């Protein structure tokens, strides 16, 4: 029984040490993905994200007020 408790303690310490780092890595990847989408000027509409459709290219040229509405 003490061996099992020891394994649980080691696992808890590993989770406490690795958890914040893994969370930060996932957050950085999400931000990078968002920046890449802005750089390629792609707009993900909610219906496209849920339906698996490809992103819609954003029209460039001139100022626009607000999001692109289709």
Short mmCIF file of N, CA and C in Angstrom, two decimals:
data_model
loop_
_atom_site.label_atom_id
_atom_site.label_comp_id
_atom_site.label_asym_id
_atom_site.label_seq_id
_atom_site.Cartn_x
_atom_site.Cartn_y
_atom_site.Cartn_z
N UNK A 1 0.82 -1.19 0.00
CA UNK A 1 0.00 0.00 0.00
C UNK A 1 0.87 1.27 0.00
N UNK A 2 1.98 1.24 0.71
CA UNK A 2 2.84 2.43 0.75
C UNK A 2 3.49 2.69 -0.60
N UNK A 3 3.74 1.63 -1.37
CA UNK A 3 4.31 1.81 -2.71
C UNK A 3 3.32 2.56 -3.60
N UNK A 4 2.05 2.18 -3.50
CA UNK A 4 1.01 2.83 -4.30
C UNK A 4 0.88 4.31 -3.92
N UNK A 5 0.92 4.61 -2.64
CA UNK A 5 0.83 5.99 -2.17
C UNK A 5 2.05 6.78 -2.64
N UNK A 6 3.20 6.14 -2.62
CA UNK A 6 4.43 6.80 -3.10
C UNK A 6 4.31 7.15 -4.59
N UNK A 7 3.77 6.22 -5.38
CA UNK A 7 3.57 6.50 -6.79
C UNK A 7 2.59 7.66 -6.99
N UNK A 8 1.55 7.70 -6.19
CA UNK A 8 0.59 8.79 -6.29
C UNK A 8 1.21 10.14 -5.93
N UNK A 9 2.07 10.13 -4.92
CA UNK A 9 2.74 11.38 -4.52
C UNK A 9 3.66 11.86 -5.64
N UNK A 10 4.42 10.95 -6.23
CA UNK A 10 5.31 11.33 -7.33
C UNK A 10 4.50 11.84 -8.51
N UNK A 11 3.39 11.19 -8.81
CA UNK A 11 2.53 11.62 -9.90
C UNK A 11 1.94 13.01 -9.63
N UNK A 12 1.56 13.27 -8.39
CA UNK A 12 1.01 14.58 -8.03
C UNK A 12 2.08 15.67 -8.18
N UNK A 13 3.31 15.39 -7.73
CA UNK A 13 4.39 16.37 -7.90
C UNK A 13 4.68 16.63 -9.37
N UNK A 14 4.68 15.56 -10.17
CA UNK A 14 4.92 15.73 -11.61
C UNK A 14 3.82 16.60 -12.23
N UNK A 15 2.58 16.37 -11.84
CA UNK A 15 1.48 17.17 -12.38
C UNK A 15 1.61 18.63 -11.95
N UNK A 16 2.01 18.86 -10.71
CA UNK A 16 2.17 20.24 -10.24
C UNK A 16 3.31 20.96 -10.96
N UNK A 17 4.35 20.23 -11.31
CA UNK A 17 5.49 20.85 -11.98
C UNK A 17 5.27 21.01 -13.47
N UNK A 18 4.66 20.02 -14.11
CA UNK A 18 4.51 20.04 -15.56
C UNK A 18 3.23 20.73 -16.02
N UNK A 19 2.22 20.79 -15.18
CA UNK A 19 0.93 21.36 -15.58
C UNK A 19 1.01 22.79 -16.09
N UNK A 20 1.57 23.72 -15.34
CA UNK A 20 1.64 25.11 -15.83
C UNK A 20 2.45 25.25 -17.12
N UNK A 21 3.52 24.48 -17.24
CA UNK A 21 4.33 24.55 -18.45
C UNK A 21 3.56 24.07 -19.67
N UNK A 22 2.85 22.96 -19.52
CA UNK A 22 2.05 22.44 -20.63
C UNK A 22 0.92 23.40 -20.99
N UNK A 23 0.32 24.01 -19.98
CA UNK A 23 -0.73 25.00 -20.24
C UNK A 23 -0.17 26.19 -21.03
N UNK A 24 1.01 26.65 -20.66
CA UNK A 24 1.63 27.77 -21.36
C UNK A 24 1.97 27.43 -22.80
N UNK A 25 2.45 26.22 -23.04
CA UNK A 25 2.77 25.79 -24.40
C UNK A 25 1.51 25.76 -25.25
N UNK A 26 0.43 25.21 -24.72
CA UNK A 26 -0.82 25.16 -25.47
C UNK A 26 -1.37 26.56 -25.74
N UNK A 27 -1.21 27.46 -24.79
CA UNK A 27 -1.67 28.84 -24.97
C UNK A 27 -0.86 29.54 -26.06
N UNK A 28 0.47 29.33 -26.05
CA UNK A 28 1.32 29.93 -27.08
C UNK A 28 0.96 29.40 -28.47
N UNK A 29 0.67 28.11 -28.57
CA UNK A 29 0.30 27.54 -29.86
C UNK A 29 -1.00 28.12 -30.36
N UNK A 30 -1.96 28.34 -29.45
CA UNK A 30 -3.24 28.94 -29.85
C UNK A 30 -3.03 30.37 -30.35
N UNK A 31 -2.21 31.13 -29.65
CA UNK A 31 -1.93 32.51 -30.07
C UNK A 31 -1.21 32.52 -31.41
N UNK A 32 -0.24 31.62 -31.60
CA UNK A 32 0.46 31.54 -32.88
C UNK A 32 -0.51 31.21 -34.02
N UNK A 33 -1.44 30.30 -33.77
CA UNK A 33 -2.42 29.94 -34.79
C UNK A 33 -3.31 31.14 -35.14
N UNK A 34 -3.70 31.91 -34.13
CA UNK A 34 -4.51 33.10 -34.38
C UNK A 34 -3.73 34.15 -35.16
N UNK A 35 -2.47 34.34 -34.82
CA UNK A 35 -1.64 35.31 -35.56
C UNK A 35 -1.43 34.87 -37.00
N UNK A 36 -1.23 33.57 -37.22
CA UNK A 36 -1.07 33.06 -38.57
C UNK A 36 -2.34 33.27 -39.39
N UNK A 37 -3.50 33.10 -38.77
CA UNK A 37 -4.77 33.31 -39.48
C UNK A 37 -4.92 34.77 -39.86
N UNK A 38 -4.51 35.68 -38.99
CA UNK A 38 -4.58 37.10 -39.31
C UNK A 38 -3.59 37.44 -40.42
N UNK A 39 -2.42 36.83 -40.38
CA UNK A 39 -1.41 37.11 -41.40
C UNK A 39 -1.85 36.63 -42.77
N UNK A 40 -2.57 35.54 -42.83
CA UNK A 40 -3.05 35.03 -44.12
C UNK A 40 -4.41 35.60 -44.47
N UNK A 41 -4.96 36.46 -43.59
CA UNK A 41 -6.22 37.16 -43.81
C UNK A 41 -7.38 36.20 -44.00
N UNK A 42 -7.43 35.15 -43.20
CA UNK A 42 -8.54 34.21 -43.25
C UNK A 42 -9.51 34.50 -42.12
N UNK A 43 -10.78 34.36 -42.40
CA UNK A 43 -11.81 34.60 -41.41
C UNK A 43 -12.56 33.30 -41.18
N UNK A 44 -12.61 32.85 -39.93
CA UNK A 44 -13.36 31.64 -39.60
C UNK A 44 -14.71 32.07 -39.05
N UNK A 45 -15.75 31.80 -39.79
CA UNK A 45 -17.09 32.08 -39.33
C UNK A 45 -17.57 30.91 -38.49
N UNK A 46 -18.46 31.14 -37.52
CA UNK A 46 -18.92 30.06 -36.66
C UNK A 46 -19.50 28.88 -37.43
N UNK A 47 -20.23 29.14 -38.50
CA UNK A 47 -20.82 28.03 -39.25
C UNK A 47 -19.75 27.23 -39.98
N UNK A 48 -18.65 27.86 -40.35
CA UNK A 48 -17.57 27.14 -41.02
C UNK A 48 -16.82 26.27 -40.02
N UNK A 49 -16.59 26.80 -38.82
CA UNK A 49 -15.84 26.05 -37.82
C UNK A 49 -16.60 24.80 -37.40
N UNK A 50 -17.91 24.93 -37.23
CA UNK A 50 -18.68 23.77 -36.77
C UNK A 50 -18.95 22.80 -37.91
N UNK A 51 -19.06 23.30 -39.14
CA UNK A 51 -19.39 22.43 -40.25
C UNK A 51 -18.20 21.88 -40.99
N UNK A 52 -17.00 22.31 -40.66
CA UNK A 52 -15.81 21.81 -41.32
C UNK A 52 -15.54 22.43 -42.68
N UNK A 53 -16.19 23.57 -42.98
CA UNK A 53 -15.95 24.24 -44.25
C UNK A 53 -14.64 25.01 -44.19
N UNK A 54 -14.01 25.27 -45.34
CA UNK A 54 -12.76 26.04 -45.35
C UNK A 54 -13.02 27.50 -44.97
N UNK A 55 -11.99 28.21 -44.52
CA UNK A 55 -12.15 29.61 -44.15
C UNK A 55 -12.40 30.49 -45.37
N UNK A 56 -13.04 31.61 -45.14
CA UNK A 56 -13.36 32.56 -46.19
C UNK A 56 -12.25 33.62 -46.25
N UNK A 57 -11.67 33.86 -47.43
CA UNK A 57 -10.66 34.92 -47.53
C UNK A 57 -11.30 36.28 -47.28
N UNK A 58 -10.65 37.08 -46.48
CA UNK A 58 -11.14 38.42 -46.18
C UNK A 58 -10.79 39.33 -47.34
N UNK A 59 -11.74 40.15 -47.72
CA UNK A 59 -11.49 41.10 -48.80
C UNK A 59 -10.53 42.18 -48.32
N UNK A 60 -9.49 42.44 -49.10
CA UNK A 60 -8.55 43.48 -48.72
C UNK A 60 -8.82 44.73 -49.55
N UNK A 61 -8.29 45.80 -49.10
CA UNK A 61 -8.44 47.05 -49.83
C UNK A 61 -9.38 48.00 -49.12
N UNK A 62 -8.82 49.06 -48.61
CA UNK A 62 -9.64 50.07 -47.96
C UNK A 62 -9.95 49.74 -46.52
N UNK A 63 -10.62 50.68 -45.90
CA UNK A 63 -11.01 50.50 -44.50
C UNK A 63 -12.31 49.76 -44.45
N UNK A 64 -12.49 48.98 -43.42
CA UNK A 64 -13.79 48.38 -43.20
C UNK A 64 -14.15 48.57 -41.73
N UNK A 65 -15.41 48.75 -41.51
CA UNK A 65 -15.90 48.97 -40.16
C UNK A 65 -16.56 47.69 -39.66
N UNK A 66 -15.92 47.01 -38.77
CA UNK A 66 -16.49 45.81 -38.19
C UNK A 66 -16.11 44.56 -38.94
N UNK A 67 -16.65 43.43 -38.53
CA UNK A 67 -16.30 42.16 -39.15
C UNK A 67 -16.95 42.01 -40.51
N UNK A 68 -16.41 41.10 -41.31
CA UNK A 68 -16.95 40.81 -42.62
C UNK A 68 -18.22 39.99 -42.43
N UNK A 69 -19.32 40.42 -43.04
CA UNK A 69 -20.60 39.74 -42.91
C UNK A 69 -20.95 39.11 -44.25
N UNK A 70 -21.28 37.83 -44.23
CA UNK A 70 -21.64 37.12 -45.47
C UNK A 70 -23.11 36.87 -45.50
#
